[in-house]
Short mmCIF file of C-alpha atoms and ligand atoms in Angstrom, two decimals:
data_model
loop_
_atom_site.label_atom_id
_atom_site.label_comp_id
_atom_site.label_asym_id
_atom_site.label_seq_id
_atom_site.Cartn_x
_atom_site.Cartn_y
_atom_site.Cartn_z
CA MET A 5 1.98 7.20 -115.79
CA THR A 6 3.15 10.37 -114.12
CA SER A 7 2.13 11.03 -110.56
CA TYR A 8 2.76 14.76 -110.10
CA LEU A 9 2.76 15.33 -106.36
CA ASP A 10 4.77 18.55 -106.30
CA HIS A 11 2.08 21.24 -106.23
CA GLY A 12 4.05 23.04 -103.52
CA ALA A 13 6.83 23.65 -106.05
CA THR A 14 4.52 24.74 -108.83
CA THR A 15 1.05 23.85 -110.03
CA PRO A 16 -0.08 22.86 -113.52
CA LEU A 17 -1.60 25.86 -115.31
CA ARG A 18 -5.36 25.53 -115.12
CA PRO A 19 -7.00 25.33 -118.56
CA GLU A 20 -9.54 27.99 -117.56
CA VAL A 21 -6.64 30.28 -116.64
CA ALA A 22 -4.82 29.59 -119.91
CA ALA A 23 -8.05 30.42 -121.77
CA ALA A 24 -8.52 33.69 -119.85
CA MET A 25 -4.92 34.69 -120.58
CA ALA A 26 -5.18 33.76 -124.25
CA GLN A 27 -8.26 35.95 -124.50
CA VAL A 28 -6.19 38.98 -123.41
CA HIS A 29 -4.12 38.66 -126.57
CA ALA A 30 -6.82 37.20 -128.86
CA PRO A 31 -5.98 38.36 -132.41
CA GLY A 32 -9.56 39.46 -133.12
CA LEU A 33 -9.41 42.00 -130.28
CA GLY A 34 -6.60 44.04 -131.81
CA PRO A 35 -3.42 45.06 -130.04
CA LEU A 36 -3.26 45.26 -126.29
CA GLY A 37 -1.90 48.63 -125.25
CA ASN A 38 0.18 49.76 -122.34
CA PRO A 39 -2.16 50.35 -119.37
CA THR A 40 -0.73 53.85 -118.90
CA GLY A 41 -1.78 55.03 -122.38
CA SER A 42 -4.91 56.89 -123.44
CA HIS A 43 -6.07 55.21 -126.69
CA PRO A 44 -8.57 52.33 -126.85
CA PRO A 45 -6.00 49.47 -126.80
CA ALA A 46 -4.47 51.05 -123.67
CA GLN A 47 -7.90 51.54 -122.14
CA ARG A 48 -8.64 47.86 -122.68
CA ALA A 49 -5.37 46.93 -120.95
CA ARG A 50 -6.17 49.25 -118.06
CA ARG A 51 -9.69 47.87 -117.71
CA LEU A 52 -8.42 44.27 -117.64
CA LEU A 53 -5.72 45.16 -115.12
CA GLU A 54 -8.13 46.97 -112.82
CA GLU A 55 -10.70 44.18 -113.02
CA ALA A 56 -7.96 41.73 -112.05
CA ARG A 57 -6.92 44.01 -109.20
CA ASP A 58 -10.50 44.14 -107.94
CA GLU A 59 -10.73 40.35 -107.95
CA VAL A 60 -7.45 39.91 -106.09
CA ALA A 61 -8.64 42.49 -103.57
CA VAL A 62 -11.86 40.55 -103.00
CA PHE A 63 -9.87 37.32 -102.55
CA LEU A 64 -7.70 38.96 -99.89
CA GLY A 65 -10.51 41.02 -98.36
CA ARG A 66 -8.64 44.26 -99.06
CA ASP A 67 -9.01 47.56 -100.80
CA PRO A 68 -8.04 47.42 -104.51
CA ALA A 69 -5.66 50.32 -103.84
CA ASP A 70 -3.64 47.96 -101.57
CA ILE A 71 -2.89 45.54 -104.39
CA VAL A 72 0.52 45.82 -106.08
CA PHE A 73 1.19 43.42 -108.94
CA THR A 74 4.68 41.92 -108.88
CA SER A 75 6.58 39.24 -110.75
CA GLY A 76 5.84 36.70 -108.02
CA GLY A 77 6.24 35.82 -104.38
CA THR A 78 9.97 36.52 -104.25
CA GLU A 79 9.66 40.06 -105.53
CA ALA A 80 6.74 40.69 -103.19
CA ALA A 81 8.80 39.57 -100.18
CA ASN A 82 11.76 41.71 -101.21
CA LEU A 83 9.50 44.74 -101.55
CA ALA A 84 7.84 44.12 -98.17
CA VAL A 85 11.05 43.57 -96.22
CA LEU A 86 13.53 45.90 -97.88
CA GLY A 87 10.97 48.61 -98.61
CA THR A 88 9.90 49.00 -94.98
CA VAL A 89 13.44 48.67 -93.67
CA GLU A 90 14.67 51.43 -95.96
CA VAL A 91 12.01 53.82 -94.68
CA ALA A 92 12.98 53.09 -91.06
CA LEU A 93 16.71 53.41 -91.70
CA ARG A 94 16.17 56.76 -93.35
CA ALA A 95 13.81 58.07 -90.69
CA ARG A 96 15.38 56.68 -87.52
CA GLY A 97 18.79 55.43 -88.48
CA GLU A 98 17.83 51.94 -87.32
CA ALA A 99 15.50 49.11 -88.31
CA VAL A 100 14.72 45.78 -86.67
CA VAL A 101 13.35 42.86 -88.67
CA LEU A 102 11.90 39.85 -86.87
CA HIS A 103 10.96 36.76 -88.84
CA THR A 104 10.10 33.18 -88.04
CA VAL A 105 13.05 30.87 -88.45
CA VAL A 106 11.04 28.80 -90.94
CA GLU A 107 10.35 31.57 -93.49
CA HIS A 108 10.93 30.82 -97.16
CA PRO A 109 14.28 32.04 -98.52
CA ALA A 110 12.40 34.85 -100.30
CA VAL A 111 11.80 36.38 -96.86
CA ARG A 112 14.88 35.11 -95.04
CA GLU A 113 17.31 36.29 -97.68
CA SER A 114 15.51 39.63 -97.99
CA ALA A 115 15.95 40.01 -94.23
CA ARG A 116 19.63 39.10 -94.59
CA ALA A 117 19.98 41.76 -97.29
CA ALA A 118 18.29 44.22 -94.92
CA GLU A 119 20.83 43.21 -92.28
CA ALA A 120 23.67 43.89 -94.70
CA ALA A 121 22.14 47.32 -95.29
CA GLY A 122 22.27 48.12 -91.57
CA ALA A 123 19.14 46.57 -90.05
CA GLU A 124 19.11 44.28 -87.05
CA ARG A 125 17.66 40.83 -87.84
CA ARG A 126 16.22 38.40 -85.33
CA GLU A 127 14.85 34.93 -85.96
CA LEU A 128 11.76 33.82 -84.07
CA PRO A 129 11.94 30.15 -83.03
CA VAL A 130 9.29 27.50 -83.63
CA ASP A 131 8.31 24.63 -81.36
CA PRO A 132 8.99 20.98 -82.32
CA ALA A 133 5.70 20.98 -84.27
CA GLY A 134 7.05 23.81 -86.43
CA VAL A 135 4.70 26.44 -85.01
CA LEU A 136 5.87 29.92 -84.00
CA ASP A 137 6.53 30.11 -80.27
CA PRO A 138 4.24 32.91 -78.99
CA ASP A 139 6.33 33.57 -75.89
CA ALA A 140 9.47 34.03 -77.95
CA LEU A 141 7.59 36.44 -80.19
CA ALA A 142 6.32 38.40 -77.19
CA ARG A 143 9.84 38.62 -75.75
CA ALA A 144 11.30 39.82 -79.05
CA LEU A 145 8.79 42.60 -79.59
CA SER A 146 9.72 46.12 -78.50
CA SER A 147 9.32 49.71 -79.55
CA ARG A 148 12.32 49.17 -81.85
CA ALA A 149 10.67 46.57 -84.10
CA THR A 150 10.13 47.66 -87.70
CA LEU A 151 8.77 44.56 -89.41
CA VAL A 152 7.56 41.16 -88.23
CA ALA A 153 7.30 38.43 -90.87
CA VAL A 154 5.11 35.42 -90.08
CA MET A 155 4.20 33.18 -93.00
CA ALA A 156 0.66 31.82 -93.26
CA ALA A 157 1.85 28.26 -93.84
CA ASN A 158 5.25 26.71 -94.36
CA ASN A 159 6.28 25.58 -97.82
CA GLU A 160 8.15 22.47 -96.68
CA THR A 161 5.92 21.05 -93.98
CA GLY A 162 2.60 22.80 -94.66
CA VAL A 163 2.41 23.77 -90.97
CA VAL A 164 -0.04 26.63 -90.48
CA GLN A 165 1.23 29.57 -88.44
CA PRO A 166 -0.87 31.57 -85.95
CA VAL A 167 -0.92 34.77 -88.00
CA ALA A 168 -3.86 36.42 -86.25
CA ASP A 169 -2.35 35.79 -82.80
CA ALA A 170 1.00 37.14 -83.99
CA VAL A 171 -0.65 40.31 -85.32
CA ASP A 172 -2.41 40.69 -82.00
CA ALA A 173 0.85 40.43 -80.08
CA VAL A 174 2.53 42.94 -82.40
CA ARG A 175 -0.31 45.44 -82.01
CA ARG A 176 -0.09 45.20 -78.23
CA ARG A 177 3.67 45.27 -77.77
CA ALA A 178 5.04 46.96 -80.89
CA PRO A 179 2.21 48.98 -82.46
CA GLN A 180 4.63 50.85 -84.68
CA ALA A 181 5.75 47.62 -86.43
CA ALA A 182 4.26 46.27 -89.64
CA VAL A 183 3.34 42.60 -90.03
CA PHE A 184 4.09 40.83 -93.31
CA THR A 185 2.52 37.46 -94.11
CA ASP A 186 3.88 35.34 -96.94
CA ALA A 187 0.68 33.54 -97.99
CA VAL A 188 2.14 31.93 -101.12
CA GLN A 189 1.66 28.32 -99.97
CA ALA A 190 -1.52 28.91 -98.01
CA ALA A 191 -3.39 30.58 -100.88
CA PRO A 192 -5.01 27.44 -102.35
CA TRP A 193 -6.28 26.32 -98.98
CA LEU A 194 -6.91 29.00 -96.38
CA ASP A 195 -9.45 31.82 -96.43
CA LEU A 196 -6.86 34.56 -96.51
CA ALA A 197 -9.40 37.34 -96.13
CA GLU A 198 -10.01 35.92 -92.69
CA VAL A 199 -6.58 34.54 -91.75
CA THR A 200 -4.61 37.62 -92.80
CA ALA A 201 -7.34 40.20 -92.12
CA ASP A 202 -5.19 42.28 -89.77
CA ALA A 203 -1.77 41.75 -91.32
CA ASP A 204 -0.30 44.87 -92.92
CA MET A 205 1.15 43.13 -95.96
CA VAL A 206 0.34 39.83 -97.68
CA SER A 207 2.07 38.16 -100.63
CA LEU A 208 0.74 35.72 -103.23
CA SER A 209 2.22 33.91 -106.21
CA ALA A 210 0.11 32.89 -109.21
CA HIS A 211 1.99 29.69 -110.05
CA LYS A 212 1.10 28.11 -106.71
CA VAL A 213 -2.63 28.41 -107.38
CA GLY A 214 -2.95 27.13 -110.95
CA GLY A 215 -1.90 30.45 -112.49
CA PRO A 216 1.13 31.44 -114.55
CA VAL A 217 4.74 31.65 -113.35
CA GLY A 218 5.92 35.25 -113.12
CA ALA A 219 2.87 36.91 -111.60
CA GLY A 220 2.27 37.75 -107.97
CA VAL A 221 0.98 40.32 -105.56
CA LEU A 222 1.97 42.23 -102.51
CA ALA A 223 -1.05 43.69 -100.72
CA ILE A 224 0.08 46.76 -98.79
CA GLY A 225 -2.18 48.25 -96.14
CA ALA A 226 -2.69 51.99 -95.98
CA ARG A 227 -0.65 52.45 -92.79
CA VAL A 228 2.51 50.92 -94.28
CA ALA A 229 5.27 53.18 -95.57
CA LEU A 230 7.75 51.58 -97.94
CA THR A 231 10.15 52.59 -100.65
CA PRO A 232 9.96 50.87 -104.04
CA ARG A 233 12.60 48.39 -105.19
CA GLN A 234 12.20 49.35 -108.83
CA HIS A 235 12.41 52.92 -109.96
CA GLY A 236 10.87 54.10 -113.18
CA GLY A 237 7.52 55.25 -114.45
CA GLY A 238 5.76 55.13 -111.08
CA GLN A 239 3.24 52.40 -111.91
CA GLU A 240 1.29 50.67 -109.15
CA ARG A 241 0.91 53.98 -107.27
CA GLU A 242 4.65 54.57 -107.16
CA ARG A 243 5.24 51.27 -105.40
CA ARG A 244 6.41 49.11 -108.30
CA SER A 245 7.54 50.73 -111.52
CA GLY A 246 7.48 48.83 -114.79
CA THR A 247 4.81 48.10 -117.40
CA GLN A 248 2.33 45.72 -115.85
CA ASP A 249 1.92 42.15 -117.08
CA VAL A 250 -1.78 42.35 -117.92
CA ALA A 251 -2.13 38.72 -119.01
CA GLY A 252 -0.33 37.59 -115.84
CA ALA A 253 -2.66 39.65 -113.66
CA VAL A 254 -5.70 38.31 -115.52
CA GLY A 255 -4.36 34.77 -115.07
CA LEU A 256 -3.78 35.29 -111.35
CA ALA A 257 -7.30 36.69 -110.89
CA ALA A 258 -8.85 33.80 -112.84
CA ALA A 259 -6.92 31.27 -110.76
CA LEU A 260 -7.96 32.90 -107.49
CA ARG A 261 -11.59 32.93 -108.62
CA LEU A 262 -11.43 29.17 -109.11
CA VAL A 263 -9.64 28.63 -105.81
CA ALA A 264 -12.28 30.61 -103.91
CA SER A 265 -15.21 28.81 -105.51
CA GLU A 266 -13.71 25.32 -105.09
CA ARG A 267 -11.72 25.71 -101.88
CA ALA A 268 -13.93 23.83 -99.43
CA ALA A 269 -14.61 20.86 -101.73
CA ALA A 270 -10.98 20.71 -102.90
CA ALA A 271 -9.69 20.74 -99.33
CA THR A 272 -11.91 17.83 -98.30
CA ARG A 273 -11.05 15.77 -101.38
CA VAL A 274 -7.30 16.46 -101.28
CA GLN A 275 -7.03 15.91 -97.54
CA GLY A 276 -8.66 12.51 -98.01
CA GLN A 277 -6.16 11.66 -100.76
CA ARG A 278 -3.27 12.94 -98.65
CA ASP A 279 -4.32 10.89 -95.63
CA ARG A 280 -4.73 7.75 -97.75
CA LEU A 281 -1.24 8.33 -99.14
CA ALA A 282 0.17 8.87 -95.64
CA ASP A 283 -1.48 5.77 -94.21
CA GLY A 284 -0.34 3.60 -97.12
CA LEU A 285 3.25 4.83 -97.10
CA LEU A 286 3.66 4.52 -93.35
CA ALA A 287 2.20 1.01 -93.41
CA GLU A 288 4.42 -0.14 -96.27
CA ILE A 289 7.74 1.55 -95.53
CA GLU A 290 9.42 0.35 -92.38
CA GLY A 291 10.59 3.17 -90.14
CA ALA A 292 8.94 5.95 -92.17
CA VAL A 293 7.52 8.73 -90.00
CA ARG A 294 5.42 11.79 -90.55
CA THR A 295 7.64 14.74 -89.74
CA VAL A 296 4.87 16.94 -88.39
CA ARG A 297 3.40 15.88 -85.07
CA PRO A 298 -0.19 14.65 -85.03
CA GLY A 299 -2.65 17.34 -84.01
CA THR A 300 -0.71 20.14 -85.72
CA ALA A 301 -2.64 22.23 -88.24
CA VAL A 302 -1.21 21.42 -91.68
CA LEU A 303 -2.38 22.45 -95.17
CA PRO A 304 -4.58 19.72 -96.73
CA GLY A 305 -2.19 18.99 -99.60
CA HIS A 306 1.08 18.65 -97.67
CA LEU A 307 2.58 15.37 -96.54
CA HIS A 308 6.10 15.50 -95.17
CA VAL A 309 7.74 12.20 -94.31
CA CYS A 310 11.19 11.12 -93.21
CA ILE A 311 12.36 7.78 -94.52
CA PRO A 312 15.40 6.33 -92.76
CA GLY A 313 17.96 4.37 -94.69
CA VAL A 314 17.74 6.38 -97.93
CA GLN A 315 19.36 9.57 -99.15
CA ARG A 316 16.71 11.93 -100.41
CA GLU A 317 18.64 13.06 -103.51
CA GLU A 318 18.89 9.45 -104.63
CA LEU A 319 15.31 8.75 -103.68
CA LEU A 320 13.90 11.76 -105.55
CA VAL A 321 15.79 10.90 -108.72
CA ALA A 322 14.75 7.24 -108.52
CA LEU A 323 11.12 8.19 -107.91
CA GLY A 324 11.18 10.63 -110.80
CA ARG A 325 12.45 7.88 -113.06
CA GLU A 326 9.41 5.82 -112.08
CA GLY A 327 7.07 8.74 -112.75
CA VAL A 328 6.52 9.94 -109.16
CA CYS A 329 7.38 13.64 -108.99
CA VAL A 330 8.00 14.91 -105.47
CA SER A 331 10.58 17.11 -103.82
CA GLY A 332 12.84 17.28 -100.83
CA GLY A 333 11.32 20.46 -99.54
CA SER A 334 14.10 22.96 -99.99
CA SER A 335 16.18 23.28 -103.11
CA CYS A 336 18.46 26.05 -104.16
CA ALA A 337 18.78 27.48 -107.67
CA SER A 338 21.16 24.77 -108.82
CA GLY A 339 18.52 22.17 -107.99
CA ALA A 340 20.80 20.73 -105.33
CA LEU A 341 19.18 19.93 -102.02
CA GLU A 342 20.33 21.92 -99.07
CA PRO A 343 19.98 20.76 -95.48
CA SER A 344 16.57 22.03 -94.44
CA HIS A 345 16.62 24.98 -92.06
CA VAL A 346 12.95 24.23 -91.35
CA LEU A 347 13.58 20.69 -90.14
CA ALA A 348 16.62 21.83 -88.17
CA ALA A 349 14.49 24.48 -86.45
CA MET A 350 11.95 21.80 -85.51
CA GLY A 351 14.71 19.70 -83.98
CA VAL A 352 14.48 16.86 -86.52
CA ALA A 353 17.67 14.80 -86.23
CA PRO A 354 19.98 15.28 -89.23
CA GLY A 355 20.00 11.51 -89.88
CA LEU A 356 16.23 11.48 -90.20
CA ALA A 357 16.14 14.73 -92.19
CA ALA A 358 18.49 13.12 -94.72
CA GLY A 359 15.56 11.03 -95.93
CA ALA A 360 12.96 13.83 -95.93
CA VAL A 361 10.43 13.88 -98.76
CA ARG A 362 7.65 16.36 -99.41
CA PHE A 363 4.52 15.22 -101.22
CA THR A 364 2.25 18.11 -102.15
CA LEU A 365 -1.14 17.32 -103.60
CA GLY A 366 -3.35 19.91 -105.21
CA TYR A 367 -6.38 20.76 -107.30
CA ALA A 368 -5.26 18.51 -110.15
CA THR A 369 -4.36 15.42 -108.10
CA THR A 370 -6.25 12.26 -109.06
CA ASP A 371 -6.86 9.09 -107.09
CA ALA A 372 -4.87 7.24 -109.76
CA GLU A 373 -1.84 9.40 -109.00
CA VAL A 374 -2.11 8.51 -105.33
CA ASP A 375 -2.42 4.81 -106.22
CA CYS A 376 0.64 5.09 -108.42
CA ALA A 377 2.68 6.68 -105.61
CA LEU A 378 1.49 4.00 -103.20
CA ASP A 379 2.78 1.32 -105.59
CA VAL A 380 6.02 3.00 -106.58
CA VAL A 381 7.40 4.67 -103.44
CA PRO A 382 7.64 1.59 -101.16
CA ALA A 383 9.17 -0.45 -104.01
CA VAL A 384 11.76 2.22 -104.81
CA VAL A 385 12.65 2.66 -101.13
CA ALA A 386 13.06 -1.10 -100.75
CA ALA A 387 15.31 -1.27 -103.84
CA LEU A 388 17.49 1.61 -102.60
CA ARG A 389 17.77 0.06 -99.16
CA ARG A 390 18.78 -3.28 -100.68
CA ARG A 391 21.49 -1.53 -102.68
CA GLY A 392 22.68 0.12 -99.48
N1 PLP B 3 7.15 32.05 -100.45
C1 PLP B 3 6.83 30.75 -100.34
C2 PLP B 3 6.26 30.25 -99.06
C3 PLP B 3 7.04 29.89 -101.42
O1 PLP B 3 6.74 28.59 -101.30
C4 PLP B 3 7.59 30.41 -102.61
C5 PLP B 3 7.88 29.51 -103.75
O2 PLP B 3 8.24 28.38 -103.57
C6 PLP B 3 7.89 31.78 -102.68
C7 PLP B 3 7.65 32.57 -101.58
C8 PLP B 3 8.46 32.40 -103.93
O3 PLP B 3 7.46 32.61 -104.89
P1 PLP B 3 7.84 32.79 -106.42
O4 PLP B 3 8.24 31.45 -106.95
O5 PLP B 3 6.58 33.32 -107.06
O6 PLP B 3 8.93 33.80 -106.50
#
């Protein structure tokens, strides 16, 4: 059997979402127009798009006018970071971007691109539990700050960040700065309307919540000024040109609807499965440790472990061969595993980080998949250790 425990990388498309998307292009309904047009097929596209926008807005507790559909979490992060930096550079000749050291590359690399364009970039450290250090944030904030990026939860470890406290600190010490929260990993689990209520910008990605790859959102609050990354027909209120992906937006909205209605029950069930997996693996694999300290707030589906005496590349391939699909936490486009900047920032010793594995459970995870992983992982680790 296959034990797919890599929901943090991407989630299986939910059948209800596939059905909602198929309905958009159902042959009996005639052609789907371009939402900007004026004939009935265009009106249908526009209606579907705006209904989807309304649903996303409800999910995030925002005004529908804030919602900008994008091609995913990466594009949303680029728009948030580079768009605000460009405005500041034009207006003041300087821009300062602060971001937690554990941000996803979508944010980190956008900030690096902003740096190359003339902005100052500063990384905000985390404590050994992987949580943003509030004192370091307070020290870094000044009247020069343009943008502060604090993710809702980390993609590798699942560690939840204190977004509301960070927003509070920014409002007190750098009221001119905008706060951007990458909520891509947190979306299946946290009530984002509450957690990100005061953040200026929030990003989502459909494929992390049972929706399609290639659809996402950046919610942009009314007080944020940013320039678009794409220039063209002025769609999405001049913030993101390009014909909108109506089926993608419908799929994202359908997925979020399911997440919101099932969140509490799913969190309890998945956390139970995750804890059973953790207990079993730690009991069976000598020397294995949970990377995140006990008592730290972690998303219910994330389990990050370090297994000494194995190389994670080898381990992941061997596990995959046995049907257990997990990841190392950070992979670049080639699929190769890079040393994790997240683990380094938490002070995890490189020797331990070499055997780091991320299990991410989600809405589709079954008890049988957990059982399978509990059988397979200790046996594969033992075989690799024997081989040396
Ligand atoms: N931000 C986080 C925290 C992520 O985990 C990911 C995807 O792994 C992204 C952003 C990028 O999202 P997308 O794959 O939709 O571009």
